mmCIF file of C-alpha atoms in Angstrom:
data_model
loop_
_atom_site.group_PDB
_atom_site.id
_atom_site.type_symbol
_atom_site.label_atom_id
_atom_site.label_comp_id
_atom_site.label_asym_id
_atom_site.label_seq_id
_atom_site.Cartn_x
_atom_site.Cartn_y
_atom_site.Cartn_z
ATOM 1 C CA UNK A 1 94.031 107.697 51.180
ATOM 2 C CA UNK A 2 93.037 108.028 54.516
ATOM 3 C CA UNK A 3 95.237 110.144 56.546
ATOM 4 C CA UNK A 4 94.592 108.488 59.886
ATOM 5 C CA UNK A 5 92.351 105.937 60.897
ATOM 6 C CA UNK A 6 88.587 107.782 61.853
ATOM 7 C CA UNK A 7 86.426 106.705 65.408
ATOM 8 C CA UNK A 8 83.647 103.981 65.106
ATOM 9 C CA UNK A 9 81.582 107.054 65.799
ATOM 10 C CA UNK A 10 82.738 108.853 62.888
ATOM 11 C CA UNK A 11 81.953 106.079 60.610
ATOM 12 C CA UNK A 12 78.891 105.204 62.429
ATOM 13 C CA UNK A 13 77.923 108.747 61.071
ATOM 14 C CA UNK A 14 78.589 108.575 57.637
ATOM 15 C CA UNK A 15 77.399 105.002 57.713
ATOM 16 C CA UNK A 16 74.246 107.163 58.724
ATOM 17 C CA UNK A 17 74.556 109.005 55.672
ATOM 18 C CA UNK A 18 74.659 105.901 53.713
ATOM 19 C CA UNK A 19 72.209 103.947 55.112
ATOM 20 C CA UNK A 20 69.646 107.004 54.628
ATOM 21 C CA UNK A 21 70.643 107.233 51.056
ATOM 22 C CA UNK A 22 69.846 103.403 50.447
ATOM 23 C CA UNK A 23 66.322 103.935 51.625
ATOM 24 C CA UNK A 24 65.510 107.040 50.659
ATOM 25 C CA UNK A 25 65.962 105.648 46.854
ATOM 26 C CA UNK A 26 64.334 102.053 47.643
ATOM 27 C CA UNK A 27 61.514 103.821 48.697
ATOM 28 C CA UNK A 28 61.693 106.160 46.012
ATOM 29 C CA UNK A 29 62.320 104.153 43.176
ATOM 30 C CA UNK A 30 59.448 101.140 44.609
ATOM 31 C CA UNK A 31 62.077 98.369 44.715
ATOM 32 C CA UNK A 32 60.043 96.011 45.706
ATOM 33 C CA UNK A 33 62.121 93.025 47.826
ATOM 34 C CA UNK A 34 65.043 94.778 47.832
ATOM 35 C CA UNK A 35 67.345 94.997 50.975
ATOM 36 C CA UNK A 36 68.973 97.975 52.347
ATOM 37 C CA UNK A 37 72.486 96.121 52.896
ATOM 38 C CA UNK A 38 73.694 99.223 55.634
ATOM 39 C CA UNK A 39 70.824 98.411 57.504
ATOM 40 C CA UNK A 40 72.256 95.960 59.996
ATOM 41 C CA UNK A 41 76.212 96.856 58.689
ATOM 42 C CA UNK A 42 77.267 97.649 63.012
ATOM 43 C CA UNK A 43 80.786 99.122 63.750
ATOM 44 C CA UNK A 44 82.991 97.559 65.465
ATOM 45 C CA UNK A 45 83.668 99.427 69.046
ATOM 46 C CA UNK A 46 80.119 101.700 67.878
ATOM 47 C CA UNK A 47 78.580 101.019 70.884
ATOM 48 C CA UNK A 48 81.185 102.033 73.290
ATOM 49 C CA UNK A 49 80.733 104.932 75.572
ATOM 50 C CA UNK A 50 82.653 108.004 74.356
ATOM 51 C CA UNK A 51 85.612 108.872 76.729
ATOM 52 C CA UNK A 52 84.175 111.852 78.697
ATOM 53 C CA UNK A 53 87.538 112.682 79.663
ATOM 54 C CA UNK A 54 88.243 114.114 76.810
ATOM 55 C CA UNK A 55 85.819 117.291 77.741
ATOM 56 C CA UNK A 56 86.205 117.822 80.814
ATOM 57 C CA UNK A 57 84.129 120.183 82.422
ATOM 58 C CA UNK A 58 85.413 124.059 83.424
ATOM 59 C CA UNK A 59 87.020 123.694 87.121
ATOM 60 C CA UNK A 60 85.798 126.704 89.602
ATOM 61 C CA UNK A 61 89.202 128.652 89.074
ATOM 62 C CA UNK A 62 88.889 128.543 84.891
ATOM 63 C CA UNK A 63 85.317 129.375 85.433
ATOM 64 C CA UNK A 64 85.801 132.312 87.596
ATOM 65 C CA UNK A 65 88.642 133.203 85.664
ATOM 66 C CA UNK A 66 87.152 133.362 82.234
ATOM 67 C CA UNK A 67 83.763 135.699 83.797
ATOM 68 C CA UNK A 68 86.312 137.988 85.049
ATOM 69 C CA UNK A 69 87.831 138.251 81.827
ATOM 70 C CA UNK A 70 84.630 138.361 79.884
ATOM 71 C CA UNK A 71 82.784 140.931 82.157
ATOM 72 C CA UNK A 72 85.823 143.309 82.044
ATOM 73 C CA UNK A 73 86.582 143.394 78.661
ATOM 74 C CA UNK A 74 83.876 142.244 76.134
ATOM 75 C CA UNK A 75 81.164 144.614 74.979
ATOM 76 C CA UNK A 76 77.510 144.730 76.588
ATOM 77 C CA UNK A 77 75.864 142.280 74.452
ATOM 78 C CA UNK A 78 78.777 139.376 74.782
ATOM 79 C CA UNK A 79 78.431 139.979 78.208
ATOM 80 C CA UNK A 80 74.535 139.591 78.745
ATOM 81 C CA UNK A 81 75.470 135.920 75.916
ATOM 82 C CA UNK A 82 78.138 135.051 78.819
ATOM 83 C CA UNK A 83 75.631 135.371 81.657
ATOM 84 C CA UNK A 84 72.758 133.433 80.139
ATOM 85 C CA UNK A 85 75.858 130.794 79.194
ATOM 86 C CA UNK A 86 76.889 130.269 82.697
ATOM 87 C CA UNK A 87 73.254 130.765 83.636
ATOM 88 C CA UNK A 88 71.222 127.882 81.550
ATOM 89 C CA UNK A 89 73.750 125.730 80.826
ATOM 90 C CA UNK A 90 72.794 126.571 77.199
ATOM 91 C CA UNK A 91 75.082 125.863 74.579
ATOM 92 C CA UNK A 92 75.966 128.714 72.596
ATOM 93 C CA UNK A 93 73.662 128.087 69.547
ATOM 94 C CA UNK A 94 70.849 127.969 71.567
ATOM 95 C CA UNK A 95 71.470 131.581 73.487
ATOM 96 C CA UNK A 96 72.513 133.226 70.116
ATOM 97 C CA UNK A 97 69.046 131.513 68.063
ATOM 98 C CA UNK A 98 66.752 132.626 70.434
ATOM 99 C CA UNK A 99 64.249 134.332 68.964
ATOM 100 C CA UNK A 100 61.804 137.038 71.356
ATOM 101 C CA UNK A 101 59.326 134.416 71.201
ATOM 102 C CA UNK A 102 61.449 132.258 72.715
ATOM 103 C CA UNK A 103 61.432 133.886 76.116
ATOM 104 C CA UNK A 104 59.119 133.438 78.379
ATOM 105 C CA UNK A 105 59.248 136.095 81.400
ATOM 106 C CA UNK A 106 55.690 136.793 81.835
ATOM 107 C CA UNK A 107 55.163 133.156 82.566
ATOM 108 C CA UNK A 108 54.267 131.744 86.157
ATOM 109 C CA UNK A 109 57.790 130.470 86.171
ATOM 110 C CA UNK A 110 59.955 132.365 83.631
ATOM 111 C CA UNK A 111 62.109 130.189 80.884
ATOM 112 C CA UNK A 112 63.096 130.418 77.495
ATOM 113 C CA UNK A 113 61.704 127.630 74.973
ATOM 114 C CA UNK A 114 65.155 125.332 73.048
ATOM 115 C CA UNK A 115 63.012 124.793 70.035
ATOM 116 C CA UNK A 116 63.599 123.883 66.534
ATOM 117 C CA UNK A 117 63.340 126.650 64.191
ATOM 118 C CA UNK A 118 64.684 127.942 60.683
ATOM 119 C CA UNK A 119 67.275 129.996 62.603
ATOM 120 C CA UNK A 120 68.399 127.567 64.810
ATOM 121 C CA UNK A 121 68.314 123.531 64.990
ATOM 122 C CA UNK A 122 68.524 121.688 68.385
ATOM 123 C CA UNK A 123 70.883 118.825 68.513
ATOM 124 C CA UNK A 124 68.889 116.022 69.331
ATOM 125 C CA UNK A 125 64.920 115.236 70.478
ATOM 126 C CA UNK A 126 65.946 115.837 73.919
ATOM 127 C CA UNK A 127 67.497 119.192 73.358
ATOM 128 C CA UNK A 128 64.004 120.735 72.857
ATOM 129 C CA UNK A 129 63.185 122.093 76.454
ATOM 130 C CA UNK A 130 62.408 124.647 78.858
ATOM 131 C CA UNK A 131 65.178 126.285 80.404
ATOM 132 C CA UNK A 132 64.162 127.999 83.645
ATOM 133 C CA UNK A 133 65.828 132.016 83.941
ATOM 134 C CA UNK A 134 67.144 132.400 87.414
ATOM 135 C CA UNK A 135 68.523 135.666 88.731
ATOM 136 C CA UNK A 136 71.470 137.170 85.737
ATOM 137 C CA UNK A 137 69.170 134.648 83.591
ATOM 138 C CA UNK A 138 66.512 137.133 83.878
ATOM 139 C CA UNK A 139 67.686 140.727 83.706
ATOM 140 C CA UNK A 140 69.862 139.478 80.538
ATOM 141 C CA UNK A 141 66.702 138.681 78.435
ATOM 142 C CA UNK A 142 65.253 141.323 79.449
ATOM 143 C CA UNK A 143 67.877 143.771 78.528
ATOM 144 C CA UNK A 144 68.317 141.528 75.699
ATOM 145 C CA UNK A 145 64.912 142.252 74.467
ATOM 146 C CA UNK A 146 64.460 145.714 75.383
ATOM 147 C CA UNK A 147 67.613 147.959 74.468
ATOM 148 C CA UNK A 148 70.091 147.910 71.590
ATOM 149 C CA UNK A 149 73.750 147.613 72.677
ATOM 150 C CA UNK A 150 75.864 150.325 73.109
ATOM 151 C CA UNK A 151 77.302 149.865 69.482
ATOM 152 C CA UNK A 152 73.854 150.561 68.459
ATOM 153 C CA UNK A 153 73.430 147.030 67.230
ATOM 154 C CA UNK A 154 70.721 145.036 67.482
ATOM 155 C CA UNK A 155 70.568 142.209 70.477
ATOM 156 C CA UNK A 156 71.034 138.682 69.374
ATOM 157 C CA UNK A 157 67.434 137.793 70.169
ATOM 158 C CA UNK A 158 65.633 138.253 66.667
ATOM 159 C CA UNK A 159 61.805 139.682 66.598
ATOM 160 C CA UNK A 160 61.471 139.137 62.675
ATOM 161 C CA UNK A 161 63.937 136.318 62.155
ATOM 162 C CA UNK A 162 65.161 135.316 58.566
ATOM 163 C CA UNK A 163 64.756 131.724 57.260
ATOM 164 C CA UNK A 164 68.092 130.144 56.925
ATOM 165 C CA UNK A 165 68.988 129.683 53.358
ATOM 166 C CA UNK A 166 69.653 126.166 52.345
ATOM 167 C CA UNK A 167 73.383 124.817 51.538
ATOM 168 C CA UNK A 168 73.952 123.243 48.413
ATOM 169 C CA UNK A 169 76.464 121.212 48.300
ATOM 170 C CA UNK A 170 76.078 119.860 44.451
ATOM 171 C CA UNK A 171 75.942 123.841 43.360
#
């Protein structure tokens, strides 16, 4: 039993699910004249804008407050992560997946590419970008790329990345 009632979004989702399901075996199985039911199945309330007040944005004061914190305690690399986060407007997946041949500085105008890769998928279509590096943006990546961390750790950014392995959820 249900312990509370989901969103229309969050059954929109799994409808998602469900609907892919239905076609992926009509397809596979050539059944011929037969209807995906989920195609059409809407939500009621689906279609609604999501309440944006929910996530508010940082206000100046939390902002300032939270690089303070970050750039006097956390450790080199977290803080170069911070800078490129407050930078680009990244998400945090995206700064942490980059890859070396992901950043651009040589370029005319210097960026990093959001792409989809083994190590890291982008969120939607329109996720996949160029992010321009301005200022902090910059000397991060390039610090990034060039030195190991005081911990002696490798930077985030991977030269030889490793493909992801793929979850099972049946095993």
């Amino acid at each position: 039993m249900l312990k509370a009632i989901p969103k229309a979004a969050t059954v929109d989702r799994y409808l998602n699910v469900v609907r892919a399901i239905i076609a992926h075996r009509i397809r596979e199985f050539d059944l011929v004249g037969v209807k995906n039911q989920f195609e059409k199945l809407d939500v009621a309330d689906s279609g609604r804008e999501p309440d944006k007040r929910k996530r508010l944005p940082f206000t100046a004061e939390q902002l300032a407050a939270t690089r303070e914190r970050v750039l006097d305690r956390a450790a080199d690399d977290l803080k170069q992560i911070w800078r490129l986060l407050q930078g680009t407007g990244c998400r945090l997946s995206e700064i942490t997946g980059l890859r070396v041949s992901d950043v651009m500085l040589e370029a005319q105008y210097p960026h990093i590419d959001v792409e989809w890769h083994d190590e890291r998928r982008v969120k939607t279509e329109v996720s996949r970008r160029k992010v321009p590096l301005i200022g902090d943006d910059e000397k991060s990546l390039s610090n990034m790329i060039c030195h190991k961390s005081h911990l002696g750790r490798c930077n985030p950014l991977r030269t030889n990345p490793k493909p992801r392995e793929k979850a099972n959820s049946y095993s």
